[in-house]
Amino acid sequence: MVQGKSTTRYLTADEFFSPFSESPSATMVQGKSTTVRHLIPELWRPIVGLLPPRDRLSCLSVSHMLHDIAVPLVFEHVLVAYGIPSDCRLLFEHINPYEPLPRSSDKVLRKRARAARSTAEFLRYIAATPHFAWVVKRLTVRAISLEPESVDCTDLVNALRACYNLQSFSWLGNSPYIPKQAIHAIKKSGAPLTEIRIPLWNPATTALARLRNLRAIWLNEDLRIDTMEERNREAPPRENPNTIIQANSNTLRTLSVFGAVSRWRVPIESLVHLTEFECIWPDGDSEFIASVLDRCTQLRSLMLGVGPVDMMEGDIVAVLRSRASSLPGLTSFKVSMGAGCSRPTTIALVDALAVFLKNKTALRRLDVNIRGIDEGIPGLDAEDGCPLEQIVKLLPSFPKLEVFGLTLARMTFIADDFVLLDRNIPRGVTALFLNLSIRDVGTGIRPALFANFFRKRKRLQYVHFVDQDGRWILFDALRTMCPRSVELLGYGGKMYWTVPNAAGKKYGVQLASRWSAMQLWFHTVDDFAGREDWEWLVRHRNTDIMPSR
């Protein structure tokens, strides 16, 4: 299965890769008619490179010349899926994992079979066509099959063996698990691989230590498929990533890990060259976090996923509070904390974050995703105010801030709270993610407030708003309020590419194409049209953008 941005279509290899036998004399590029024969290929290459991904795909069917120019751009990143987009929605709606999934209709079964044939044919084409295999620089597998035991990865392994120019390999999901043979195939191909992303709980992690010269390693949590069949399937053991990290310590610049790093006994010396680090649920290992802040002075991007154990057993609050001067050059910071901690404990973390962030004037991206502060505790809002207020008030001190995300979890939200956001969120932001998890909407909150808020922020290109109960603002109203500059609009589990409204209207966008459930579950930078800022903003916010029921 091969996916474009807006639609998913299943094609044969011959249909996809063979150029038309006749070359038309003209083509359309961004709405302007241009004669092909009047431009030399050297000029067409940068033109096609500026097109959106879906328009590059169209160039494959225009002429021989444009086909040859577009192929390296279209297939530089290959997406392979085990499963179909509707499987994501089915799993999301499957409430009781102890009951079998409902029987699929004949139509869905045929669609799965057609997708499997298309995937196999596509991979065989890569394996059998060396000049095309050279084009593939990044390969991402989305593993969401409802019948993982029946998936045969032989064609994938053969394709990887042929991709001798592969630079990035990602395996997202655990159905099926990635086979060790896939890593062996990459090693055997001699590809200049610099980035790998696979779940930690995976049999293939034992083979990763064979890889060298990696610049980015992502060992994150599986996307668990919670079904009766999955519970009965024996999971592979977790591999200690110590050997993986140390084998690449000289070249490693990006590391994302899930779990207690201290148990892996990774020497801090192996991490001193990192420029980007994500540590998700370190399981109370505050000493390790302290060492990172003290020793990894080249860090420019930091993400901390904090859980109840980190707050109860670790002393991460003291670590953050005592290191206000650490990492002065930090440009990106993300913190995520789920519900489960007491309110005083959570407020202590917020206080420490405010101290830690106060002097980080180089920050360009900030995402604060802290939940459960005031939820379910009536009366605290009026007495104590919003604990996140002190962080919001820091925003004007970050002159370079362009990308901002905030989860505001409260019992009641009033007009003064909205004024606080409007006054402090920079007007120059280009990407904004707001999750207002509010129980009650107070007096004075009107749609006009939101309209005025967006009118002041004319540089916005990506807006995502999470309103679980639809009590704040309806999607259509949000669409009409957005600046015309907005290219991507999210609303909970919906994501749409947009185009500006009709000429003459100062605000509002029209919907162009909707993301599939597969894109929402397994979003990559390419799904965001190469905008890494946007992907960073929703990273580790999966519960906010899961497909809507």
XYZ file of C-alpha atoms in Angstrom:
549
model
C 0.000 0.000 0.000
C 1.326 3.410 -0.982
C -0.140 6.543 0.545
C -0.445 10.092 -0.703
C -1.307 12.986 1.572
C -5.022 13.161 0.881
C -6.073 9.765 -0.377
C -5.013 6.148 -0.344
C -5.046 4.231 -3.592
C -3.858 0.719 -4.349
C -1.873 0.427 -7.570
C 0.172 -2.161 -9.364
C 3.883 -1.560 -9.767
C 3.587 -1.182 -13.545
C 0.835 1.391 -13.161
C 2.761 3.408 -10.619
C 6.253 3.438 -12.086
C 5.829 3.410 -15.871
C 5.711 6.854 -17.503
C 3.152 7.602 -20.160
C 4.244 6.764 -23.709
C 3.107 10.165 -24.942
C 4.420 13.431 -23.573
C 1.911 16.290 -23.558
C 3.228 19.628 -24.661
C 2.098 21.442 -21.545
C 1.446 20.828 -17.862
C -0.036 22.687 -14.929
C 2.232 23.822 -12.108
C 0.424 25.461 -9.178
C -2.360 26.610 -11.466
C -0.175 28.219 -14.160
C 0.141 26.721 -17.627
C 3.745 26.341 -18.723
C 5.082 24.737 -21.905
C 7.370 21.842 -21.059
C 9.518 22.098 -24.167
C 10.445 25.694 -23.315
C 12.143 24.763 -20.037
C 15.211 22.594 -19.685
C 15.229 19.765 -17.057
C 17.688 21.686 -14.881
C 14.999 24.332 -14.353
C 12.175 21.863 -13.855
C 13.901 20.025 -10.999
C 13.737 22.927 -8.480
C 10.194 23.743 -9.652
C 8.928 20.216 -8.976
C 10.845 20.211 -5.691
C 8.778 23.195 -4.497
C 5.454 21.473 -5.172
C 3.415 19.932 -2.332
C 3.810 16.136 -2.072
C 0.441 15.344 -3.680
C 1.280 17.555 -6.686
C 4.652 15.859 -7.089
C 2.758 12.597 -7.294
C 0.698 14.000 -10.175
C 3.906 14.792 -12.062
C 4.488 11.055 -12.489
C 1.654 11.020 -15.034
C 2.492 14.147 -17.044
C 5.450 13.280 -19.248
C 8.589 11.170 -19.445
C 10.738 14.086 -18.353
C 8.616 15.130 -15.378
C 8.212 11.483 -14.396
C 11.988 11.073 -14.183
C 12.344 14.335 -12.248
C 9.536 13.521 -9.791
C 10.464 9.903 -8.981
C 13.422 10.744 -6.677
C 11.256 13.314 -4.875
C 8.122 11.195 -4.545
C 9.857 7.997 -3.503
C 12.677 9.424 -1.410
C 10.478 8.443 1.550
C 8.540 5.208 1.108
C 5.605 4.330 3.369
C 4.678 0.661 3.686
C 1.632 -0.428 5.679
C 0.677 -3.807 7.099
C -3.017 -3.257 7.590
C -5.404 -0.620 6.257
C -6.511 2.751 7.688
C -9.903 1.440 8.793
C -8.120 -1.063 11.063
C -6.874 1.889 13.145
C -10.398 3.132 13.708
C -11.639 -0.388 14.483
C -8.976 -0.870 17.146
C -9.675 2.565 18.606
C -13.362 1.735 18.969
C -12.710 -1.781 20.348
C -13.598 -1.226 24.007
C -13.259 -4.706 25.537
C -10.015 -6.476 24.551
C -11.296 -9.726 26.077
C -13.892 -9.979 23.356
C -12.923 -10.829 19.777
C -13.091 -8.116 17.169
C -16.312 -8.075 15.154
C -16.229 -10.032 11.938
C -15.126 -7.889 9.017
C -17.393 -7.487 6.031
C -16.509 -9.088 2.723
C -15.752 -5.620 1.372
C -13.196 -4.959 4.101
C -11.636 -8.397 3.629
C -11.225 -7.727 -0.086
C -9.712 -4.348 0.686
C -7.177 -5.905 3.058
C -6.271 -8.563 0.487
C -5.858 -5.919 -2.211
C -3.671 -3.817 0.097
C -1.494 -6.852 0.940
C -1.005 -7.645 -2.750
C -0.139 -4.026 -3.510
C 2.389 -3.909 -0.655
C 4.059 -7.160 -1.775
C 4.199 -6.037 -5.401
C 5.647 -2.673 -4.451
C 8.397 -4.236 -2.322
C 9.242 -6.762 -5.040
C 9.635 -3.919 -7.497
C 12.154 -2.243 -5.181
C 14.094 -5.481 -4.769
C 14.155 -6.139 -8.525
C 14.962 -2.598 -9.704
C 18.366 -1.386 -8.499
C 18.101 2.111 -10.018
C 14.782 2.647 -8.228
C 16.028 1.133 -4.957
C 18.803 3.745 -5.010
C 16.123 6.483 -4.905
C 14.734 5.251 -1.556
C 16.453 7.135 1.272
C 13.837 6.677 4.011
C 11.514 3.760 4.602
C 8.722 3.717 7.171
C 6.607 0.681 8.063
C 3.224 1.167 9.730
C 2.407 -2.143 11.420
C -1.295 -2.265 12.279
C -2.325 -5.647 10.875
C -5.195 -7.412 12.654
C -3.667 -10.743 11.620
C 0.023 -10.264 12.475
C 0.871 -13.961 12.446
C -0.136 -14.179 8.791
C 2.102 -11.299 7.659
C 5.102 -12.431 5.610
C 7.954 -9.910 5.792
C 10.122 -11.700 3.225
C 9.438 -9.125 0.517
C 10.314 -6.311 2.920
C 13.608 -7.961 3.891
C 14.532 -8.418 0.226
C 13.681 -4.789 -0.505
C 15.822 -3.565 2.404
C 18.722 -5.628 1.136
C 18.453 -3.773 -2.184
C 18.154 -0.253 -0.694
C 21.856 0.507 -0.609
C 21.221 4.271 -0.277
C 18.881 3.970 2.740
C 19.499 6.606 5.405
C 16.481 6.245 7.726
C 14.378 3.234 8.741
C 11.294 3.388 10.987
C 9.012 0.650 12.251
C 5.884 2.093 13.860
C 3.564 -0.262 15.719
C 3.935 -3.872 16.829
C 1.593 -5.847 14.623
C 3.607 -7.597 13.393
C 6.842 -7.191 15.317
C 9.804 -6.246 13.174
C 11.885 -9.322 12.312
C 15.598 -9.416 13.073
C 16.191 -10.219 9.419
C 15.182 -6.656 8.545
C 18.095 -5.204 10.537
C 20.466 -7.836 9.144
C 19.336 -6.912 5.616
C 20.121 -3.225 6.193
C 23.546 -4.150 7.522
C 24.191 -6.442 4.557
C 23.156 -3.776 2.043
C 25.915 -1.466 3.226
C 23.453 1.423 3.312
C 24.637 4.659 4.972
C 21.918 4.384 7.627
C 21.984 7.271 10.103
C 18.549 7.043 11.765
C 16.503 4.144 13.119
C 13.180 4.174 14.924
C 11.661 0.999 16.372
C 9.749 0.108 19.546
C 11.976 -0.992 22.411
C 9.854 -4.062 23.071
C 10.857 -5.817 19.892
C 12.990 -8.821 18.960
C 14.951 -6.792 16.429
C 16.559 -4.607 19.104
C 19.079 -7.374 19.761
C 20.425 -6.837 16.237
C 20.752 -3.055 16.475
C 24.197 -3.188 18.059
C 25.529 -4.345 14.673
C 24.721 -0.946 13.182
C 27.317 1.810 13.313
C 27.497 5.555 12.669
C 23.899 6.208 13.678
C 23.036 9.850 14.344
C 19.491 9.269 15.629
C 18.061 6.363 17.651
C 14.386 6.276 18.665
C 13.485 3.461 21.074
C 9.977 4.330 22.160
C 7.002 2.506 23.569
C 5.003 0.200 21.318
C 1.660 1.240 20.003
C -0.029 -1.610 21.830
C -2.813 -3.412 19.996
C -5.176 -4.254 22.833
C -7.083 -7.268 21.539
C -7.654 -10.763 22.840
C -5.324 -12.186 20.177
C -2.552 -9.761 21.091
C -2.847 -10.609 24.790
C -2.398 -14.289 23.958
C 0.636 -13.620 21.782
C 3.977 -13.984 23.519
C 5.778 -10.666 23.556
C 9.534 -10.551 22.939
C 11.820 -9.564 25.806
C 13.058 -6.008 26.174
C 16.636 -5.562 25.075
C 19.084 -3.531 27.124
C 19.947 -0.656 24.763
C 23.247 -0.003 26.516
C 25.238 -1.767 23.786
C 23.222 -0.050 21.046
C 23.888 3.433 22.407
C 27.558 2.860 23.241
C 28.226 1.362 19.810
C 27.170 4.682 18.264
C 28.196 7.147 20.977
C 30.670 9.051 18.780
C 28.110 9.872 16.095
C 24.857 9.894 18.092
C 23.126 13.292 18.189
C 19.436 12.389 18.748
C 18.175 9.859 21.282
C 14.621 9.080 22.355
C 14.100 6.378 24.986
C 11.186 5.024 26.962
C 11.757 3.777 30.508
C 14.332 3.789 33.267
C 17.666 4.545 31.640
C 19.561 3.897 34.866
C 18.656 0.227 34.699
C 20.406 0.022 31.363
C 23.592 1.461 32.918
C 24.245 3.777 29.993
C 27.377 5.808 30.793
C 26.678 9.518 30.625
C 29.861 9.775 28.553
C 27.975 8.056 25.731
C 25.475 10.931 25.612
C 27.627 14.036 25.841
C 27.399 14.717 22.098
C 23.598 14.716 22.040
C 21.792 17.757 20.664
C 18.282 16.280 21.072
C 17.128 14.018 23.902
C 13.728 12.613 24.805
C 13.380 10.697 28.076
C 9.869 9.330 28.566
C 8.858 8.024 31.997
C 12.354 7.579 33.526
C 10.781 5.709 36.459
C 12.095 7.943 39.234
C 15.632 8.167 37.904
C 16.181 11.830 38.777
C 19.940 11.334 39.190
C 20.206 10.439 35.530
C 18.215 13.541 34.532
C 20.550 15.624 36.706
C 23.580 14.139 34.939
C 22.058 14.930 31.536
C 21.452 18.575 32.502
C 24.972 18.876 33.915
C 27.010 17.002 31.294
C 25.109 17.145 28.001
C 25.876 20.794 27.376
C 25.301 20.578 23.620
C 21.580 19.824 24.037
C 19.287 22.119 22.081
C 16.076 20.076 22.327
C 14.817 18.314 25.483
C 11.642 16.352 26.186
C 10.707 14.969 29.622
C 7.808 12.578 30.112
C 7.059 12.568 33.849
C 4.912 9.955 35.567
C 3.675 9.374 39.136
C 6.722 7.252 39.999
C 9.035 10.085 38.947
C 7.226 12.418 41.321
C 6.805 10.007 44.235
C 10.158 8.202 44.237
C 12.420 10.571 42.363
C 13.319 14.155 43.141
C 12.909 15.638 39.693
C 11.425 18.812 41.214
C 14.660 19.507 43.075
C 16.722 18.685 39.984
C 14.871 21.208 37.798
C 14.749 23.890 40.460
C 18.486 23.679 41.159
C 19.520 23.887 37.497
C 18.032 27.133 36.288
C 21.337 28.011 34.600
C 21.701 24.666 32.783
C 21.370 24.477 28.984
C 21.186 28.227 28.290
C 21.109 27.521 24.547
C 18.001 25.307 24.719
C 15.697 26.052 21.772
C 13.021 23.344 22.246
C 11.473 22.061 25.464
C 8.541 19.714 25.913
C 7.163 18.319 29.148
C 4.360 15.783 29.401
C 2.674 14.612 32.572
C -0.501 12.579 32.843
C -3.066 12.578 35.613
C -2.344 10.476 38.687
C -0.292 12.734 40.921
C -1.672 14.790 43.768
C -2.358 18.447 43.168
C 0.394 19.709 45.540
C 2.926 17.435 43.869
C 1.936 18.612 40.416
C 2.044 22.260 41.451
C 5.551 21.684 42.822
C 6.590 20.406 39.385
C 5.054 23.451 37.687
C 6.905 25.757 40.095
C 10.179 23.972 39.323
C 9.537 24.203 35.582
C 8.984 27.934 35.883
C 12.363 28.293 37.613
C 14.092 26.069 35.052
C 12.596 27.881 32.039
C 12.912 31.450 33.304
C 16.254 32.213 31.645
C 15.853 30.081 28.509
C 15.566 33.107 26.238
C 16.624 31.112 23.152
C 13.464 28.966 23.273
C 11.745 28.766 19.904
C 9.456 25.807 20.720
C 7.651 25.091 23.986
C 4.989 22.488 24.765
C 3.553 22.091 28.269
C 1.240 19.087 28.475
C 0.368 18.713 32.169
C -2.994 17.233 33.101
C -5.037 16.618 36.204
C -4.109 19.680 38.229
C -7.614 20.898 39.032
C -9.826 18.283 37.469
C -12.363 16.859 39.905
C -11.516 19.294 42.709
C -14.336 21.864 42.920
C -13.622 25.261 44.391
C -9.846 25.304 44.016
C -9.812 27.508 40.936
C -11.332 30.552 42.595
C -9.115 30.217 45.666
C -5.713 29.394 44.211
C -5.895 30.399 40.560
C -4.389 28.405 37.724
C -1.077 26.728 38.632
C 0.127 27.034 35.010
C -0.349 30.790 35.099
C 3.272 31.391 36.042
C 4.495 29.503 32.973
C 2.058 31.317 30.684
C 3.325 34.631 32.036
C 6.872 33.637 31.062
C 6.012 33.466 27.353
C 6.729 37.145 26.553
C 10.281 36.626 27.851
C 10.952 34.199 24.997
C 11.418 36.580 22.047
C 12.033 33.757 19.554
C 9.019 31.619 20.514
C 7.127 30.489 17.391
C 5.760 27.044 18.270
C 3.625 26.656 21.399
C 1.466 23.927 22.903
C -0.534 24.009 26.136
C -2.889 21.693 27.989
C -5.056 23.609 30.414
C -6.875 21.234 32.787
C -9.248 23.087 35.097
C -12.653 22.913 36.695
C -13.791 26.340 35.508
C -12.550 28.715 32.837
C -13.559 32.380 32.899
C -12.970 35.420 30.710
C -9.970 36.534 32.794
C -8.270 33.220 32.031
C -8.783 33.813 28.340
C -7.325 37.289 28.686
C -4.271 35.705 30.335
C -3.710 33.494 27.277
C -4.391 36.286 24.804
C -2.024 38.678 26.565
C 0.916 36.265 26.837
C 0.855 33.933 23.837
C 3.099 35.696 21.299
C 1.364 37.146 18.271
C 4.147 35.863 16.081
C 3.460 32.161 16.708
C 3.305 30.041 13.566
C 2.060 26.801 15.170
C -0.331 26.528 18.124
C -1.777 23.529 19.985
C -4.418 24.197 22.671
C -6.106 21.493 24.727
C -8.687 23.072 27.012
C -9.745 20.250 29.331
C -12.257 22.342 31.230
C -15.262 21.007 33.139
C -17.319 24.225 33.240
C -17.312 27.297 31.017
C -17.701 30.431 33.091
C -19.554 33.597 32.235
C -18.064 35.954 29.692
C -16.659 33.216 27.405
C -18.013 33.967 23.930
C -16.961 32.891 20.425
C -16.027 36.518 19.759
C -13.106 36.108 22.166
C -11.672 33.325 20.027
C -12.232 35.308 16.844
C -10.323 38.256 18.275
C -7.572 35.938 19.526
C -6.915 34.510 16.058
C -7.166 37.857 14.265
C -4.162 39.063 16.258
C -2.016 36.111 15.184
C -1.728 36.473 11.440
C 1.371 34.288 11.053
C -0.350 31.080 12.149
C 0.142 28.213 9.730
C -0.906 25.267 11.897
C -3.666 25.391 14.513
C -4.860 22.446 16.603
C -7.676 22.795 19.095
C -8.845 20.025 21.442
C -12.318 20.463 22.879
C -13.540 17.080 24.057
C -17.167 18.057 24.581
C -17.552 20.749 21.950
C -18.527 23.280 24.605
C -15.989 25.895 23.575
C -16.202 26.339 19.877
C -17.501 24.187 17.046
C -15.175 23.114 14.276
C -16.935 25.125 11.563
C -16.724 28.252 13.690
C -13.006 27.679 14.268
C -12.507 27.261 10.539
C -14.066 30.657 9.818
C -12.017 32.444 12.490
C -8.567 31.220 11.471
C -6.234 33.546 9.588
C -5.999 32.853 5.867
C -2.384 31.842 6.482
C -3.445 28.575 8.206
C -2.449 25.593 6.045
C -3.275 22.767 8.474
C -6.210 22.749 10.875
C -6.724 20.207 13.637
C -9.703 19.707 15.887
C -9.304 16.778 18.258
C -9.110 13.639 16.116
C -9.626 15.529 12.859
C -6.902 17.001 10.713
C -7.450 18.900 7.461
C -5.252 20.553 4.890
C -6.782 23.870 3.965
C -6.885 26.586 1.335
C -7.770 30.262 1.972
C -11.381 31.312 1.746
C -12.690 33.176 -1.286
C -10.949 36.392 -2.216
C -12.146 39.379 -0.274
C -12.499 37.592 3.055
C -9.831 38.511 5.580
C -10.256 35.388 7.713
C -11.269 31.777 7.383
C -10.123 28.754 5.416
C -11.766 26.063 3.327
C -11.089 22.369 3.908
C -9.072 20.662 1.182
C -8.374 17.097 2.331
C -8.708 15.130 5.550
C -6.028 12.968 7.134
C -6.640 9.249 7.350
C -6.740 7.363 10.640
C -3.391 5.806 9.673
C -1.792 9.241 9.441
C -3.221 10.290 12.795
C -1.866 7.182 14.519
C 1.494 7.069 12.743
C 2.243 10.660 11.826
C 5.650 11.412 10.345
C 7.281 14.681 9.340
C 6.324 13.958 5.737
C 2.648 13.781 6.739
C 3.133 17.392 7.843
C 4.584 18.252 4.408
C 8.085 18.296 5.858
C 7.270 20.791 8.638
C 9.266 19.326 11.521
C 7.972 22.026 13.891
C 4.419 20.794 13.430
C 5.306 17.146 13.957
C 7.256 18.088 17.090
C 4.217 19.907 18.466
C 1.960 16.821 18.363
C 4.693 14.345 19.265
C 3.704 12.362 22.385
C 0.200 13.847 22.227
C -1.333 10.736 20.707
C -4.367 10.726 23.013
C -5.235 14.241 21.808
C -5.282 13.386 18.113
C -6.595 9.830 18.059
C -9.194 9.319 15.310
C -12.645 10.487 16.367
C -15.274 7.865 16.934
